[in-house]
Coordinates of C-alpha atoms in Angstrom, one line a residue:
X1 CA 1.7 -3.8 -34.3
X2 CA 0.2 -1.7 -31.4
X3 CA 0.9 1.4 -30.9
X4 CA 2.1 1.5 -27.5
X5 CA 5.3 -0.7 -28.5
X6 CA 6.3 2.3 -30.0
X7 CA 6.2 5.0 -27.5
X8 CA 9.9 5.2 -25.6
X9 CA 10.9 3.6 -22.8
X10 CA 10.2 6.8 -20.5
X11 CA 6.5 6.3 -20.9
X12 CA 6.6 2.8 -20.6
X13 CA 7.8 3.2 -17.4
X14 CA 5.9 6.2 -16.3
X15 CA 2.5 3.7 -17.4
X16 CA 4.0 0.9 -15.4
X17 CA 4.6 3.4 -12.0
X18 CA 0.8 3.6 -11.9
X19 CA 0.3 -0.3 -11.5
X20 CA -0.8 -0.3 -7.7
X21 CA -3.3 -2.4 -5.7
X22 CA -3.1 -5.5 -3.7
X23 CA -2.3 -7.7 -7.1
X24 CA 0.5 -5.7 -7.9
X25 CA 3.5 -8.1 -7.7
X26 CA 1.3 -10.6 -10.1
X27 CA 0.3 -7.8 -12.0
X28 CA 3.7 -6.8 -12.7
X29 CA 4.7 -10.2 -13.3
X30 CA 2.2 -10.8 -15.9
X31 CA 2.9 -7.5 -17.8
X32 CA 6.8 -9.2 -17.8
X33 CA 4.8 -12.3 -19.6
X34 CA 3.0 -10.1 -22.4
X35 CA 6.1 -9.6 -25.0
X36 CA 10.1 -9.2 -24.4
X37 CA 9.2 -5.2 -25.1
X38 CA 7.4 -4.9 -21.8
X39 CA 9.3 -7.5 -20.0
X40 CA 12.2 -4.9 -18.6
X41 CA 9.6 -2.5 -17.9
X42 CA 7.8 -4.7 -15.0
X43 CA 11.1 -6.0 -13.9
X44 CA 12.2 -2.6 -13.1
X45 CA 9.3 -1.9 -11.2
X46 CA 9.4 -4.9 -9.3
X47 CA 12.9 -4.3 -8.4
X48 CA 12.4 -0.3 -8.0
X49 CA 9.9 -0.7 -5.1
X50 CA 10.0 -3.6 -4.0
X51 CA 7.1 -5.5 -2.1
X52 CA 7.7 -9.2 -1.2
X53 CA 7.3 -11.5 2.0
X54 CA 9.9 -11.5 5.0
X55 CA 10.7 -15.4 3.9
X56 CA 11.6 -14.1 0.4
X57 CA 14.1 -11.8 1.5
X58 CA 17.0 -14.4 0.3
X59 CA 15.5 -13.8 -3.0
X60 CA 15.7 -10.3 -3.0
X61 CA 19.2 -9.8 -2.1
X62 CA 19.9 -12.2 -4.7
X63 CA 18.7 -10.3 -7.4
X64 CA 20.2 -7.2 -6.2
X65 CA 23.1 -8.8 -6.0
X66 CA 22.6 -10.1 -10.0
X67 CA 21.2 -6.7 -10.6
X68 CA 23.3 -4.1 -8.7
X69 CA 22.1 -1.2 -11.4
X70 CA 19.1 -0.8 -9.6
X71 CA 20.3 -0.3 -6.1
X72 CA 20.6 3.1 -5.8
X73 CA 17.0 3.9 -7.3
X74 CA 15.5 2.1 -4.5
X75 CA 14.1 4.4 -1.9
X76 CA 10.8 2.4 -1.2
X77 CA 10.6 -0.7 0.7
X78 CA 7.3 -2.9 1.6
X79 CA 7.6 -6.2 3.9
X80 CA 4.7 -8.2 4.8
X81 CA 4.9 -11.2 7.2
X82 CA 2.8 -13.3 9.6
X83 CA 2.8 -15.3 12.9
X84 CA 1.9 -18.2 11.0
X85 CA 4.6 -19.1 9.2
X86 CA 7.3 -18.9 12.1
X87 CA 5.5 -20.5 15.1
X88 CA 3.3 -23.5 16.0
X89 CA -0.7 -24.1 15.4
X90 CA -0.6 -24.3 19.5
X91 CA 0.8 -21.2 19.7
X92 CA -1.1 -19.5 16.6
X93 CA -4.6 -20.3 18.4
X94 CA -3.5 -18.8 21.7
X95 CA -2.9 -15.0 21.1
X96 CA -2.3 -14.0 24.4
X97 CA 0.5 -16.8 25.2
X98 CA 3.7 -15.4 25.6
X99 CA 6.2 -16.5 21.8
X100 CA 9.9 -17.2 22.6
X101 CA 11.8 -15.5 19.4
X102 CA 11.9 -18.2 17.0
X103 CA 15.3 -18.1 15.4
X104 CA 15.7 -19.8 12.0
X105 CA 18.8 -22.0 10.4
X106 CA 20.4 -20.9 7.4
X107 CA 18.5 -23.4 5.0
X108 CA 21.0 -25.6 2.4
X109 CA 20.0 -23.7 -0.5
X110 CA 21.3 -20.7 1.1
X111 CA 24.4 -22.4 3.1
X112 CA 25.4 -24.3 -0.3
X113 CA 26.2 -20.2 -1.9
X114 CA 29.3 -19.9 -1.2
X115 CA 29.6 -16.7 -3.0
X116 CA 26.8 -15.0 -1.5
X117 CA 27.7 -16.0 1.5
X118 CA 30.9 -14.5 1.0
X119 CA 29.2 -11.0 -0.3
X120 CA 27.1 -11.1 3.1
X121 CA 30.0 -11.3 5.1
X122 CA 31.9 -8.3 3.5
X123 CA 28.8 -6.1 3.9
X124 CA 28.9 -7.4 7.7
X125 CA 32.1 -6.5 7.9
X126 CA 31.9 -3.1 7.1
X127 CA 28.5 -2.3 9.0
X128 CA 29.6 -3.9 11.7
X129 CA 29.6 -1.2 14.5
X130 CA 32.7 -3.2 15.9
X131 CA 34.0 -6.6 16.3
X132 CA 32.2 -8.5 18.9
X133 CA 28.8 -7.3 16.8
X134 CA 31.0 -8.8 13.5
X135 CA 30.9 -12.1 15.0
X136 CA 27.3 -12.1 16.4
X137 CA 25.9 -10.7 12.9
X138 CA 28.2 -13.2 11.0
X139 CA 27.1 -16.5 13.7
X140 CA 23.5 -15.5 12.9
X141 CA 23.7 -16.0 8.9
X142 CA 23.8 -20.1 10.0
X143 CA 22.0 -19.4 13.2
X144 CA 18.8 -16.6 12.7
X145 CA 19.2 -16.0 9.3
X146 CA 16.2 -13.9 8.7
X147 CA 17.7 -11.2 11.1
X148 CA 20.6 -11.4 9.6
X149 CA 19.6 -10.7 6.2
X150 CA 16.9 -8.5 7.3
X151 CA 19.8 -6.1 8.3
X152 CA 21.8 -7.0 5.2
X153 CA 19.1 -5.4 3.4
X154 CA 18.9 -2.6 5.1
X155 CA 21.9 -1.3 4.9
X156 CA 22.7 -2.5 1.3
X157 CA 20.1 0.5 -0.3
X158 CA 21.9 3.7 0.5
X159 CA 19.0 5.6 -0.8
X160 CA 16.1 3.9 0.9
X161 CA 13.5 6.8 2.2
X162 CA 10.3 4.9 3.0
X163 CA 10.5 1.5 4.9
X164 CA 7.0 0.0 5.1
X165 CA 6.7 -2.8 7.7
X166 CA 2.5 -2.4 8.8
X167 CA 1.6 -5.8 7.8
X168 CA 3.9 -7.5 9.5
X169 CA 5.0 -9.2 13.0
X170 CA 7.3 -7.3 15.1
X171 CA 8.2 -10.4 16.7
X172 CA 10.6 -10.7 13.1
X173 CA 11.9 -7.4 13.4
X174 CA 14.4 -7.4 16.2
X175 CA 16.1 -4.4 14.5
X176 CA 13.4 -2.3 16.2
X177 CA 14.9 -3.5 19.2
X178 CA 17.6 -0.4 20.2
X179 CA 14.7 1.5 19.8
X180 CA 12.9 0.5 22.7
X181 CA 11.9 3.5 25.1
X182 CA 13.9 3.9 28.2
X183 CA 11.7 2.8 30.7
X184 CA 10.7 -0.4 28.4
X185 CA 12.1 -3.9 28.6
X186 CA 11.2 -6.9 26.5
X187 CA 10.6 -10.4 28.7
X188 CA 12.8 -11.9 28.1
X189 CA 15.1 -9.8 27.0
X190 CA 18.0 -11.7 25.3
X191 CA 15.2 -13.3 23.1
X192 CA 14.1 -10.6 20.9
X193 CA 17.1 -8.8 21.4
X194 CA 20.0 -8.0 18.5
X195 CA 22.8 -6.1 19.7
X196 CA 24.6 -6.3 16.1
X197 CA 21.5 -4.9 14.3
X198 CA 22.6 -1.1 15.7
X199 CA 24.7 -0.7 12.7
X200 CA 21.6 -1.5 10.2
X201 CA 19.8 0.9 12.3
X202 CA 22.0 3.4 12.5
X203 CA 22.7 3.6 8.4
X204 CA 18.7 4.6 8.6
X205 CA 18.7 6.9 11.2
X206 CA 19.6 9.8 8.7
X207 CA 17.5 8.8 5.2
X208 CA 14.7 7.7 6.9
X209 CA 11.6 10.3 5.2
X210 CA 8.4 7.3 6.0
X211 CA 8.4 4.5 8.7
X212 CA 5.3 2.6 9.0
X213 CA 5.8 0.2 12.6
X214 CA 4.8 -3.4 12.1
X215 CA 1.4 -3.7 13.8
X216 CA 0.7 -7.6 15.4
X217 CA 2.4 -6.9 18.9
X218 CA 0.7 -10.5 19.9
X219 CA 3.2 -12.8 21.1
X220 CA 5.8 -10.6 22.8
X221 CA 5.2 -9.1 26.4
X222 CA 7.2 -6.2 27.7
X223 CA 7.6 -4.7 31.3
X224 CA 3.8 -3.4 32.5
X225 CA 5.3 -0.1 33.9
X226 CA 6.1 1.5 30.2
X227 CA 3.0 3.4 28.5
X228 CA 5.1 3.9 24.8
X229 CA 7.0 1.2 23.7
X230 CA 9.4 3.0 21.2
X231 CA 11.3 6.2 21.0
X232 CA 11.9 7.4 18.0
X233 CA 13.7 10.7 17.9
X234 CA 16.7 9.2 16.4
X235 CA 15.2 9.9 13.0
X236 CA 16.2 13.4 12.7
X237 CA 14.3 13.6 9.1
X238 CA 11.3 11.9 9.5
X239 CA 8.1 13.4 8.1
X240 CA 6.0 10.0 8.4
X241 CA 5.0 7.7 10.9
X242 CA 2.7 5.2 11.1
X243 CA 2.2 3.0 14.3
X244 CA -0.7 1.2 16.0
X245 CA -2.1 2.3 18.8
X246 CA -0.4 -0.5 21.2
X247 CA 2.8 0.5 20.4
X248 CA 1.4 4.5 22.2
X249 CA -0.5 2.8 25.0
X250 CA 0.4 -0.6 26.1
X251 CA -0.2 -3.2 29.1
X252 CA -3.0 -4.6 31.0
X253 CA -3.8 -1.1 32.7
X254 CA -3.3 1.3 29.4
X255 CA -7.1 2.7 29.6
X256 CA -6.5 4.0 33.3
X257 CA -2.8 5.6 32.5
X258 CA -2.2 9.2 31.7
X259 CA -1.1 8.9 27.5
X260 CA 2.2 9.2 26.6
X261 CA 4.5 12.3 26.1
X262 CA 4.6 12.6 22.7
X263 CA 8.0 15.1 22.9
X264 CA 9.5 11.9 24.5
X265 CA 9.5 9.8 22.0
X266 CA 8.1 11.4 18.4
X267 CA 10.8 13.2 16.1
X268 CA 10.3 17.0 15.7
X269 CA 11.0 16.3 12.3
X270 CA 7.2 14.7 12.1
X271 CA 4.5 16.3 9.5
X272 CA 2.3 13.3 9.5
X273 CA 1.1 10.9 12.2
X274 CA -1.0 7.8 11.3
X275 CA -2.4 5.7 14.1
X276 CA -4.1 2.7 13.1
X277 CA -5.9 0.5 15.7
X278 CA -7.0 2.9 17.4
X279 CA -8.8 2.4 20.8
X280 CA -11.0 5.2 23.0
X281 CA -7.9 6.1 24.4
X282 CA -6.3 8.0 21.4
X283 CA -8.4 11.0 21.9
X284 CA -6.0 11.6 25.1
X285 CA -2.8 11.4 23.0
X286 CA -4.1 13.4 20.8
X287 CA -4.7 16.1 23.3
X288 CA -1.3 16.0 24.6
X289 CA 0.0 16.2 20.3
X290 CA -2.2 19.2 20.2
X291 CA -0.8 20.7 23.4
X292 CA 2.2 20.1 22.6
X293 CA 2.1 21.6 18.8
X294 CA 0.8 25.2 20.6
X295 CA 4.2 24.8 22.8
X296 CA 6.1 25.6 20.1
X297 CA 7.5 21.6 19.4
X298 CA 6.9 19.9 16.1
X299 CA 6.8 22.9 14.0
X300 CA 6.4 20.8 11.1
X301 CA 3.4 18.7 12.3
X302 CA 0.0 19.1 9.9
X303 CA -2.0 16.4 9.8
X304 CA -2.9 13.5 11.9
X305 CA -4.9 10.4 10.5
X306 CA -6.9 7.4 12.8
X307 CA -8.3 4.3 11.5
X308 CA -10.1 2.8 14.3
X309 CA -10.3 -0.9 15.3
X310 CA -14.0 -0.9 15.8
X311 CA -17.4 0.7 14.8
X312 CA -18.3 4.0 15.9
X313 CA -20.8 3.4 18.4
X314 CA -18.5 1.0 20.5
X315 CA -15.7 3.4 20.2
X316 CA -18.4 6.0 21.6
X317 CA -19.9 3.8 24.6
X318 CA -16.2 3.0 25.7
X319 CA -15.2 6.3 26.0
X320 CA -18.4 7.3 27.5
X321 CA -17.6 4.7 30.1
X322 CA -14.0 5.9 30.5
X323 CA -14.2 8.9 30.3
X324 CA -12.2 10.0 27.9
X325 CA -12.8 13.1 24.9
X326 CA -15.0 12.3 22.6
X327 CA -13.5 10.0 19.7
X328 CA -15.2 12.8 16.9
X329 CA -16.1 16.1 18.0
X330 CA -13.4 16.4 20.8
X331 CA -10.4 15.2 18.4
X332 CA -11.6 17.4 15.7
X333 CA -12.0 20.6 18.0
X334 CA -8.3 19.8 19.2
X335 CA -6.6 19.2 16.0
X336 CA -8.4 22.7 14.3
X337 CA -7.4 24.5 17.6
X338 CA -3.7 23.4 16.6
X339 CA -3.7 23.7 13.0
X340 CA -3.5 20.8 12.4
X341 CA -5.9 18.5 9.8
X342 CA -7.6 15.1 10.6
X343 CA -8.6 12.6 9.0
X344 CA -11.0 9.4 11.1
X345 CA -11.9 6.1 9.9
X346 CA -14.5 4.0 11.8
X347 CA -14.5 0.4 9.8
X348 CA -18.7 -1.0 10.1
X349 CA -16.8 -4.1 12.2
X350 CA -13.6 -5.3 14.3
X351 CA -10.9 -5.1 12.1
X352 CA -7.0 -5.2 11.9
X353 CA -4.5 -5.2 9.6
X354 CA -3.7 -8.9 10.7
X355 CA -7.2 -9.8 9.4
X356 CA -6.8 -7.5 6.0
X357 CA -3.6 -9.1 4.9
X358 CA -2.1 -5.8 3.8
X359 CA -1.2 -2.0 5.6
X360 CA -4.8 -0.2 6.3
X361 CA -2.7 3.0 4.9
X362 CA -2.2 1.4 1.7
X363 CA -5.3 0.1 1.2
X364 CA -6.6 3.7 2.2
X365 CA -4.4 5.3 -0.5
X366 CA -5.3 2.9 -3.0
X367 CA -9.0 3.5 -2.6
X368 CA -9.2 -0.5 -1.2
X369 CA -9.7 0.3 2.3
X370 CA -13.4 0.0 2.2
X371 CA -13.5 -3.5 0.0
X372 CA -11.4 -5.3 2.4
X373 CA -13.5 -4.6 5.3
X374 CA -16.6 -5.9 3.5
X375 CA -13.9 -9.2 2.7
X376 CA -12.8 -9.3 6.8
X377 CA -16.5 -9.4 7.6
X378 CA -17.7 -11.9 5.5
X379 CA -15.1 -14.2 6.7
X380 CA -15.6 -13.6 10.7
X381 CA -18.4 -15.9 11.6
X382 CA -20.2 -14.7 14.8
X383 CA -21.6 -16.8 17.7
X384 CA -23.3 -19.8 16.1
X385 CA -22.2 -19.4 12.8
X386 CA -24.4 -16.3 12.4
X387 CA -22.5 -13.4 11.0
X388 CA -21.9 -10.6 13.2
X389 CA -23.9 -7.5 12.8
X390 CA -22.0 -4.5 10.7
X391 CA -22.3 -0.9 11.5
X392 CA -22.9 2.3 9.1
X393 CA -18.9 2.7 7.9
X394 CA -17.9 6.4 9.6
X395 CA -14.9 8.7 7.8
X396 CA -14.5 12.4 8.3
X397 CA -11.7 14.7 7.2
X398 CA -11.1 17.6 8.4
X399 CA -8.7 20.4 7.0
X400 CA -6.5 22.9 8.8
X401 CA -8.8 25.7 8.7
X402 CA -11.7 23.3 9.9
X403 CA -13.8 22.9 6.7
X404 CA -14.7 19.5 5.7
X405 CA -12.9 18.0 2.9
X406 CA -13.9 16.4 0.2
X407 CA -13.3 13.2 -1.4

């Protein structure tokens, strides 16, 4: 018999915590498939840190609810979803047509469980921040029940510390909703809009160490007057955020705006700030980070990281044309100044992490980042047919002190 059946069930897990990549879920699946040894070991991993697809989520609480052991060692959470599952091919082709919310029956499988049903409505009933939310959470299990289970979830892992939602839609995620900034307003309103959610939210608010914002913002339209769409200072102990550019300059007239205040809506909790799609424009909140940094406000702040959406020399030529610091040597001479590290990623082509399929951070962390581009290109077909043209691939990190680190 092989060796490793023997070693305890400590390593065995500690061997299975280092199963990563894109494949993991079927990789973790298969190691459950090689012998009834190994099975628990992927199981718990799969259950431990979860990563599945917004329509799975019915799954997921099932099992928890089958497997309540592992609740409180969750403190990871990774949701992917798409436009294309939720709305029309009509509306899919046309990315800058406005999406009404589109709200999803409980489906018979679901409405047929009595008893889970029954166990959704107790945890309702306790989150609940009071009655009239009660009734509006408990309506929308028949009614829009991926919001409503999307908030069971939430506030059924007491423990949760790192809530991963890059790949996704915000369109499904009304429960970012109360965090709208003040001078923001989603058109219309009462679509996207879930009052009850606030309790969900509010059991984050405190445990809340990673947030990573969904990134596809096409779809929805918000009032033209904001600049940043959410404040998030509520989250008195965040280190981590991770947001696209959109979501820290948005509308028609972003490029010819002054940037956001980033003491109006960034926690002074914050040690790391990823931006992903960026645009020529983040070198100017950047400035006003590093300004704000020498004034004393996030005393924990020491990194900030940029994958941009575009090659280099685009990125350059638009903010030539705008005006605006230089994308390289400006942001690196701000970020030094500050103290700060910084770490820039210029992909060889256009890319998103709606075309990758996956967070841009945690393909990065992985070591990924770079084979997925090459994957995104090779699909995108330029005028013609003819493939478009790819760039020299650009990535610089800088430390605190302002020497060049090494990969």
């Amino acid at each position: 018999m092989p060796l490793i059946y023997t070693l305890p069930n400590e390593l065995l897990l500690e061997i299975g915590s280092h199963i990563h990549g894109r494949h993991r879920n079927t990789d973790l699946a298969s190691l459950c498939l090689v012998s009834q040894r190994l099975r628990p070991v992927g199981q718990e991993h799969l259950l431990r840190e979860p990563t599945f697809h917004l329509d799975q989520i019915h799954n997921f609480l099932w099992e928890l609810g089958h497997r309540s052991w592992v609740i409180p060692k969750i403190r990871r959470l990774e949701i992917k979803s798409t436009r294309k599952s939720r709305v029309d091919a009509a509306d899919e082709r046309d990315a800058s047509r406005y999406i009404r919310y589109p709200a999803l029956a409980c489906p018979p499988q679901i409405a047929q469980s009595t008893e889970f049903l029954h166990r959704c409505n107790a945890l309702i009933a306790f989150y609940a921040r009071h009655p009239k939310h009660q009734a509006q959470w408990q309506t929308a299990l028949h009614t829009d029940v991926v919001a409503a289970l999307l908030g069971i979830a939430l506030v059924v892992l007491p423990n949760l510390q790192q809530l991963h939602l890059a790949a996704t839609w915000l369109m499904d995620f009304p429960v970012f909703a109360p965090l709208l900034a003040a001078n923001v307003t989603a058109r219309p309103s009462m679509d996207w809009k879930h009052d009850f959610l606030a309790g969900a939210l509010a059991a984050l608010r405190d445990n809340l160490r990673v947030l990573h914002v969904p990134t596809d913002l096409r779809g929805m339209q918000f009032a033209p007057r904001c600049r940043a769409l959410f404040d998030f200072r509520a989250f008195t102990r965040l280190r981590e955020l991770s947001l696209p550019m959109d979501a820290l300059s948005y509308g028609l007239y972003h490029r010819v705006r002054p940037p956001a205040e980033p003491r109006a809506i960034l926690p002074q909790s914050l040690e790391v700030l990823r931006i992903s799609e960026a645009t020529e424009t983040t070198a100017n909140f950047v400035n006003n980070l590093c300004l704000a940094k020498k004034r004393a406000s996030f005393p924990g702040l020491r990194r900030v990281e940029v994958i941009y959406c575009t090659h280099r020399g685009r990125i350059l030529t638009r903010a030539y044309t705008m005006r605006c610091p230089h994308p390289v040597r400006d942001v690196v001479s701000m970020c030094t100044d500050a103290g700060l590290g910084v770490w820039l990623y210029f992909p060889g082509s256009l890319m998103c992490t709606a075309d990758a399929g996956a967070s841009l951070w945690g393909l990065r962390d992985a070591g990924l980042l770079r084979e997925v581009e090459e994957e995104v290109w090779a699909k995108r077909m330029g005028v013609f047919g003819v493939p478009e043209p790819r760039w020299e691939v650009f990535e610089l990190g800088i430390d605190a002190d302002g020497d060049v680190e090494m990969e």
